[in-house]
């Protein structure tokens, strides 16, 4: 008998309970990096911007006065900021990182000689949540996935959703091969020149009402390829995006959270907040 069959018999059913609270042993790769702005200093802000390869962290000014912008939608999870400044940039393993508004992934922090760093605009409170046909999609959802030019990382994570561990069908969510039966268009990749037309035709073929999900930093912002000569993305430049899922690639839990968010069966970024730090810390 195969040793894998024996292992399966010994371990029993191991389907995840996500989005219900999951045991610690289910935590896997980090879903995103969160800025703990309470711990930020001006030198750290300027140093972080220098080391970020994708432009997710940008800073301007001097140590006396300046501003930092952190965009989780452009973070490719390289880990440089977390390794060099672990007190400021916190890798988060909670999969609940999808948002409805693109601006919710952006945090701006400013500082001056008179004041310690303070948030100028927290994306969570920037805009009201937009609701689109959530009652219709609350109980079931059919997805048409389009790879618009990715490295196959996001697709590898998507494939895990249909396995026995994630068991996407238990949540009433299914993939469909035809856009005419789809409720949601899930897009991965940077949207290359050659994939722009197939993407738009797929969207046009879907019946109303319909939703669009941008999964992964390439779809959300273009990532490292933003502004390239063969790209037309990010997706929200071409289509109205209802849910943005950051990550490079997003974890299966993050994908599930984004899909449940589209169905209005999950909260918008209810994950752990950066810990409050006393002024004297």
Short mmCIF file of C-alpha atoms in Angstrom, two decimals:
data_model
loop_
_atom_site.label_atom_id
_atom_site.label_comp_id
_atom_site.label_asym_id
_atom_site.label_seq_id
_atom_site.Cartn_x
_atom_site.Cartn_y
_atom_site.Cartn_z
CA UNK A 1 0.00 0.00 0.00
CA UNK A 2 1.26 3.47 -0.88
CA UNK A 3 2.77 5.38 2.04
CA UNK A 4 0.63 8.39 1.04
CA UNK A 5 -2.54 6.32 1.48
CA UNK A 6 -1.30 5.24 4.90
CA UNK A 7 -0.55 8.83 5.85
CA UNK A 8 -4.03 9.87 4.75
CA UNK A 9 -5.65 7.14 6.81
CA UNK A 10 -3.65 8.15 9.88
CA UNK A 11 -4.24 11.91 9.59
CA UNK A 12 -7.95 11.75 8.70
CA UNK A 13 -9.83 14.68 7.19
CA UNK A 14 -7.73 17.84 7.12
CA UNK A 15 -9.92 20.29 5.21
CA UNK A 16 -9.28 23.82 6.45
CA UNK A 17 -11.98 25.60 8.42
CA UNK A 18 -11.13 28.98 6.88
CA UNK A 19 -12.67 31.57 7.21
CA UNK A 20 -13.45 30.26 10.67
CA UNK A 21 -10.58 30.72 13.15
CA UNK A 22 -7.75 28.41 12.12
CA UNK A 23 -5.31 26.58 14.39
CA UNK A 24 -1.74 27.96 14.52
CA UNK A 25 -0.38 24.98 12.59
CA UNK A 26 -2.43 26.02 9.54
CA UNK A 27 -0.57 29.30 9.18
CA UNK A 28 1.67 29.19 6.14
CA UNK A 29 3.36 31.85 4.03
CA UNK A 30 2.89 35.53 4.75
CA UNK A 31 -0.05 37.15 2.97
CA UNK A 32 1.18 40.73 3.06
CA UNK A 33 3.50 43.13 4.87
CA UNK A 34 1.90 45.66 7.19
CA UNK A 35 3.39 49.04 8.07
CA UNK A 36 3.59 49.67 11.81
CA UNK A 37 3.66 53.43 11.43
CA UNK A 38 3.76 53.99 15.19
CA UNK A 39 7.33 52.64 15.21
CA UNK A 40 8.46 54.53 12.12
CA UNK A 41 11.30 57.05 12.27
CA UNK A 42 12.42 59.44 9.54
CA UNK A 43 15.74 57.64 8.89
CA UNK A 44 13.91 54.31 8.67
CA UNK A 45 11.41 55.73 6.19
CA UNK A 46 14.12 57.04 3.88
CA UNK A 47 16.14 53.81 4.15
CA UNK A 48 13.12 51.62 3.41
CA UNK A 49 12.32 53.53 0.23
CA UNK A 50 15.87 52.98 -1.03
CA UNK A 51 15.72 49.20 -0.59
CA UNK A 52 12.25 48.55 -2.08
CA UNK A 53 12.62 47.08 -5.62
CA UNK A 54 8.98 47.52 -6.71
CA UNK A 55 8.27 51.07 -5.53
CA UNK A 56 5.79 49.86 -2.91
CA UNK A 57 7.62 52.07 -0.41
CA UNK A 58 8.27 55.63 -1.49
CA UNK A 59 9.58 58.52 0.57
CA UNK A 60 10.34 62.14 -0.08
CA UNK A 61 11.88 64.86 2.04
CA UNK A 62 14.60 64.80 4.67
CA UNK A 63 14.98 63.55 8.24
CA UNK A 64 13.62 66.92 9.37
CA UNK A 65 10.42 66.85 7.32
CA UNK A 66 9.02 64.40 4.82
CA UNK A 67 6.43 61.82 3.83
CA UNK A 68 6.34 58.05 3.24
CA UNK A 69 3.80 56.17 1.14
CA UNK A 70 3.40 52.42 1.54
CA UNK A 71 1.34 50.58 -1.08
CA UNK A 72 0.62 46.95 -0.18
CA UNK A 73 -0.84 46.54 -3.67
CA UNK A 74 2.67 46.89 -5.14
CA UNK A 75 4.53 44.80 -2.56
CA UNK A 76 6.10 41.72 -4.18
CA UNK A 77 6.90 40.14 -0.79
CA UNK A 78 10.65 40.19 -1.29
CA UNK A 79 11.10 40.61 2.47
CA UNK A 80 13.89 43.21 2.35
CA UNK A 81 12.04 45.77 4.48
CA UNK A 82 10.99 43.16 7.04
CA UNK A 83 14.56 41.82 7.34
CA UNK A 84 16.21 45.22 7.73
CA UNK A 85 13.46 46.98 9.69
CA UNK A 86 11.47 44.25 11.48
CA UNK A 87 10.18 46.73 14.04
CA UNK A 88 8.44 48.74 11.29
CA UNK A 89 7.42 46.23 8.57
CA UNK A 90 5.51 43.23 9.88
CA UNK A 91 4.88 40.13 7.71
CA UNK A 92 1.27 39.07 8.27
CA UNK A 93 0.17 35.45 7.89
CA UNK A 94 -3.52 36.21 8.31
CA UNK A 95 -5.13 35.54 4.92
CA UNK A 96 -7.84 38.20 5.34
CA UNK A 97 -6.08 40.87 3.29
CA UNK A 98 -8.43 41.49 0.34
CA UNK A 99 -10.10 44.90 0.02
CA UNK A 100 -12.87 46.43 -2.04
CA UNK A 101 -11.21 49.80 -2.59
CA UNK A 102 -7.76 50.07 -4.17
CA UNK A 103 -6.99 53.03 -1.90
CA UNK A 104 -7.40 50.79 1.15
CA UNK A 105 -4.02 49.23 0.35
CA UNK A 106 -2.23 52.59 0.61
CA UNK A 107 -0.98 54.25 3.80
CA UNK A 108 0.68 57.67 3.90
CA UNK A 109 2.72 58.83 6.86
CA UNK A 110 4.28 62.26 7.35
CA UNK A 111 6.75 63.66 9.86
CA UNK A 112 8.22 67.02 10.79
CA UNK A 113 10.62 68.47 13.33
CA UNK A 114 7.69 69.30 15.59
CA UNK A 115 5.77 66.02 15.35
CA UNK A 116 6.54 62.32 15.39
CA UNK A 117 5.35 60.32 12.33
CA UNK A 118 1.57 60.41 11.99
CA UNK A 119 -0.75 58.93 9.33
CA UNK A 120 -1.88 61.41 6.71
CA UNK A 121 -4.37 59.06 5.14
CA UNK A 122 -5.27 55.57 6.28
CA UNK A 123 -6.75 53.73 3.31
CA UNK A 124 -9.17 51.77 5.52
CA UNK A 125 -11.20 54.93 6.17
CA UNK A 126 -10.59 56.64 2.83
CA UNK A 127 -13.88 55.71 1.11
CA UNK A 128 -17.17 53.99 1.82
CA UNK A 129 -17.42 50.35 0.80
CA UNK A 130 -19.11 49.92 -2.57
CA UNK A 131 -21.81 47.25 -2.66
CA UNK A 132 -22.73 45.60 -5.97
CA UNK A 133 -25.37 42.88 -6.09
CA UNK A 134 -24.07 41.25 -2.92
CA UNK A 135 -27.40 39.63 -2.06
CA UNK A 136 -27.49 37.86 -5.41
CA UNK A 137 -24.01 36.37 -4.92
CA UNK A 138 -24.23 35.63 -1.22
CA UNK A 139 -24.94 31.90 -1.46
CA UNK A 140 -23.06 30.82 -4.58
CA UNK A 141 -20.48 32.17 -6.96
CA UNK A 142 -19.20 31.01 -10.34
CA UNK A 143 -15.76 32.22 -11.40
CA UNK A 144 -14.19 32.69 -14.81
CA UNK A 145 -10.44 33.01 -14.37
CA UNK A 146 -8.30 34.83 -16.94
CA UNK A 147 -4.51 34.71 -16.84
CA UNK A 148 -3.70 38.06 -18.43
CA UNK A 149 0.07 37.62 -18.32
CA UNK A 150 1.39 36.18 -15.06
CA UNK A 151 4.43 34.14 -14.02
CA UNK A 152 2.10 31.25 -13.02
CA UNK A 153 2.62 31.89 -9.30
CA UNK A 154 -0.98 33.04 -8.76
CA UNK A 155 -2.27 30.12 -10.83
CA UNK A 156 -0.39 27.66 -8.61
CA UNK A 157 -2.16 29.11 -5.56
CA UNK A 158 -5.53 29.05 -7.34
CA UNK A 159 -5.13 25.36 -8.13
CA UNK A 160 -4.82 24.63 -4.42
CA UNK A 161 -8.33 26.00 -3.85
CA UNK A 162 -9.90 23.06 -5.68
CA UNK A 163 -8.01 20.44 -3.63
CA UNK A 164 -9.40 18.58 -0.63
CA UNK A 165 -7.67 20.87 1.88
CA UNK A 166 -9.15 24.22 0.80
CA UNK A 167 -12.26 22.57 -0.72
CA UNK A 168 -13.64 25.64 -2.45
CA UNK A 169 -16.97 23.96 -3.17
CA UNK A 170 -17.90 23.75 0.52
CA UNK A 171 -18.35 27.54 0.38
CA UNK A 172 -20.58 27.43 -2.71
CA UNK A 173 -17.83 28.74 -5.01
CA UNK A 174 -17.09 27.09 -8.36
CA UNK A 175 -14.91 27.68 -11.41
CA UNK A 176 -16.63 27.73 -14.80
CA UNK A 177 -15.00 27.39 -18.25
CA UNK A 178 -17.38 29.83 -19.92
CA UNK A 179 -17.88 33.53 -19.16
CA UNK A 180 -21.59 33.25 -19.99
CA UNK A 181 -22.12 31.25 -16.80
CA UNK A 182 -19.82 33.36 -14.62
CA UNK A 183 -20.66 35.80 -11.85
CA UNK A 184 -17.07 36.88 -11.26
CA UNK A 185 -14.13 37.60 -13.53
CA UNK A 186 -10.95 36.78 -11.61
CA UNK A 187 -7.89 38.29 -13.28
CA UNK A 188 -4.23 37.48 -12.61
CA UNK A 189 -1.21 38.97 -14.35
CA UNK A 190 -0.14 42.36 -15.64
CA UNK A 191 -2.56 42.43 -18.63
CA UNK A 192 -0.19 42.26 -21.56
CA UNK A 193 -0.85 43.90 -24.90
CA UNK A 194 -1.88 40.57 -26.41
CA UNK A 195 -4.22 39.72 -23.52
CA UNK A 196 -6.09 43.03 -23.39
CA UNK A 197 -8.60 42.10 -26.08
CA UNK A 198 -9.35 38.55 -24.76
CA UNK A 199 -9.83 40.04 -21.28
CA UNK A 200 -12.26 42.70 -22.49
CA UNK A 201 -14.18 40.18 -24.61
CA UNK A 202 -14.49 37.82 -21.64
CA UNK A 203 -15.88 40.64 -19.50
CA UNK A 204 -18.33 41.67 -22.24
CA UNK A 205 -19.60 38.08 -22.55
CA UNK A 206 -20.49 37.83 -18.85
CA UNK A 207 -24.14 38.51 -17.90
CA UNK A 208 -25.09 41.34 -15.58
CA UNK A 209 -24.68 41.77 -12.68
CA UNK A 210 -21.01 40.82 -12.59
CA UNK A 211 -17.98 41.40 -10.40
CA UNK A 212 -14.26 41.74 -11.10
CA UNK A 213 -11.46 40.58 -8.79
CA UNK A 214 -7.82 41.55 -9.32
CA UNK A 215 -5.62 38.87 -7.70
CA UNK A 216 -1.92 39.44 -7.04
CA UNK A 217 0.17 42.60 -7.21
CA UNK A 218 0.60 42.33 -11.00
CA UNK A 219 -3.17 42.62 -11.47
CA UNK A 220 -3.62 45.14 -8.65
CA UNK A 221 -0.84 47.58 -9.58
CA UNK A 222 1.42 46.09 -12.25
CA UNK A 223 4.01 45.18 -9.63
CA UNK A 224 7.57 45.23 -10.94
CA UNK A 225 6.27 45.51 -14.51
CA UNK A 226 4.13 48.64 -14.04
CA UNK A 227 4.49 51.01 -16.97
CA UNK A 228 6.26 48.45 -19.14
CA UNK A 229 6.03 48.73 -22.95
CA UNK A 230 4.06 45.48 -23.31
CA UNK A 231 1.62 45.95 -20.42
CA UNK A 232 -1.84 47.52 -20.39
CA UNK A 233 -2.61 46.96 -16.71
CA UNK A 234 -3.27 47.22 -13.90
CA UNK A 235 -6.74 45.75 -14.24
CA UNK A 236 -8.58 48.75 -12.76
CA UNK A 237 -7.28 50.83 -15.66
CA UNK A 238 -9.44 48.72 -17.97
CA UNK A 239 -12.29 47.32 -15.86
CA UNK A 240 -14.19 48.29 -12.69
CA UNK A 241 -12.53 46.18 -9.98
CA UNK A 242 -14.67 45.21 -7.00
CA UNK A 243 -12.07 43.35 -4.89
CA UNK A 244 -8.27 43.70 -4.79
CA UNK A 245 -6.19 40.81 -3.39
CA UNK A 246 -2.57 41.78 -2.64
CA UNK A 247 0.30 39.30 -2.46
CA UNK A 248 3.04 37.92 -4.70
CA UNK A 249 1.46 35.48 -5.03
CA UNK A 250 -1.63 35.70 -2.78
CA UNK A 251 -1.97 32.73 -0.46
CA UNK A 252 -4.94 30.37 -0.91
CA UNK A 253 -6.46 31.86 2.27
CA UNK A 254 -6.12 35.36 0.80
CA UNK A 255 -7.83 34.17 -2.39
CA UNK A 256 -10.66 32.67 -0.34
CA UNK A 257 -11.04 35.87 1.64
CA UNK A 258 -11.27 37.90 -1.57
CA UNK A 259 -13.95 35.61 -2.98
CA UNK A 260 -15.95 35.69 0.25
CA UNK A 261 -15.57 39.46 0.35
CA UNK A 262 -17.11 39.62 -3.13
CA UNK A 263 -20.04 37.59 -1.77
CA UNK A 264 -20.36 39.89 1.27
CA UNK A 265 -19.60 36.93 3.53
CA UNK A 266 -16.36 38.39 4.92
CA UNK A 267 -15.25 41.69 6.41
CA UNK A 268 -13.00 44.17 4.63
CA UNK A 269 -9.53 43.64 6.17
CA UNK A 270 -10.44 42.46 9.68
CA UNK A 271 -6.91 41.13 10.21
CA UNK A 272 -4.57 42.12 13.08
CA UNK A 273 -3.72 45.79 13.37
CA UNK A 274 -0.23 47.05 14.11
CA UNK A 275 0.23 47.10 17.84
CA UNK A 276 -0.12 50.45 19.54
CA UNK A 277 3.20 51.79 20.76
CA UNK A 278 3.49 54.24 23.61
CA UNK A 279 4.95 57.64 22.80
CA UNK A 280 8.01 56.88 24.84
CA UNK A 281 8.71 53.53 23.18
#
